[in-house]
Each structure stands twice: as C-alpha cells, then as structure tokens.
C-alpha positions as semicolon CSV with decimal commas, in nm:
position;residue;x (nm);y (nm);z (nm)
1;S;0,831;2,029;-5,089
2;T;0,473;2,103;-5,195
3;L;0,504;1,854;-5,479
4;L;0,635;1,590;-5,238
5;A;0,347;1,650;-4,996
6;S;0,098;1,637;-5,279
7;S;0,250;1,308;-5,402
8;A;0,239;1,161;-5,050
9;A;-0,126;1,267;-5,006
10;S;-0,207;1,111;-5,343
11;D;-0,040;0,783;-5,240
12;V;-0,241;0,777;-4,914
13;Y;-0,562;0,840;-5,104
14;K;-0,481;0,563;-5,353
15;R;-0,407;0,315;-5,069
16;Q;-0,736;0,405;-4,898
17;A;-0,928;0,373;-5,225
18;Y;-0,762;0,036;-5,291
19;S;-0,851;-0,082;-4,940
20;R;-1,215;0,027;-4,978
21;R;-1,234;-0,146;-5,318
22;E;-1,093;-0,469;-5,175
23;K;-1,348;-0,464;-4,893
24;M;-1,633;-0,401;-5,137
25;L;-1,516;-0,686;-5,360
26;K;-1,500;-0,917;-5,057
27;L;-1,852;-0,815;-4,956
28;R;-1,972;-0,871;-5,315
29;E;-1,816;-1,218;-5,314
30;E;-1,987;-1,300;-4,984
31;L;-2,324;-1,171;-5,109
32;L;-2,298;-1,373;-5,430
33;S;-2,217;-1,683;-5,229
34;I;-2,519;-1,627;-5,005
35;E;-2,744;-1,573;-5,307
36;E;-2,615;-1,898;-5,462
37;E;-2,693;-2,080;-5,134
38;R;-3,041;-1,926;-5,127
39;L;-3,105;-2,040;-5,483
40;H;-3,008;-2,394;-5,376
41;G;-3,258;-2,395;-5,090
42;E;-3,040;-2,289;-4,794
43;P;-3,235;-2,122;-4,514
44;G;-3,231;-1,745;-4,521
45;F;-3,219;-1,461;-4,271
46;S;-3,490;-1,241;-4,129
47;I;-3,499;-0,871;-4,215
48;D;-3,384;-0,797;-3,858
49;D;-3,086;-1,033;-3,899
50;V;-2,985;-0,868;-4,225
51;T;-3,027;-0,520;-4,077
52;K;-2,794;-0,612;-3,790
53;M;-2,537;-0,760;-4,030
54;M;-2,547;-0,456;-4,258
55;N;-2,515;-0,213;-3,969
56;Q;-2,213;-0,409;-3,846
57;A;-2,056;-0,399;-4,193
58;I;-2,116;-0,022;-4,215
59;M;-1,955;0,034;-3,874
60;E;-1,651;-0,176;-3,978
61;V;-1,607;0,026;-4,299
62;R;-1,644;0,355;-4,110
63;H;-1,384;0,250;-3,852
64;A;-1,147;0,124;-4,120
65;G;-1,170;0,456;-4,301
66;A;-1,105;0,665;-3,991
C-alpha cells in the first residue's frame, strides 16, 4: 500500500515536471522567435509592456501548478 502510494505520488510529480518543462520550452520558443524578429528590425516592447507580459506568464505558471 505504501509502495503503491509512493509510486502514484512519483507519477504525479513526473507529470507536473513534464508539464512545467513543456511550458518552459514553449516560452523559450516564443522568446527566440521574438529575438529573431527584433534582429530583423521588428518593433519592440517597452519595459512596462515586458513587465506586464512576464507577470502574466508567472501568474499562469503559478495557477497551472496549483
């Protein structure tokens, strides 16, 4: 019974870790795309814009992990 509970907890942890990794990879992909656009002369964002976007991303990750 303890072994089964431990295995189930491990599976949950692995799924959560996988989900977090997938979200981080998606964010990385988006950031690389933005950097490529910036290098090609696309208009950028103000520090305030970026701060708002990052805060939103942090809130989304926190809610997804809850």
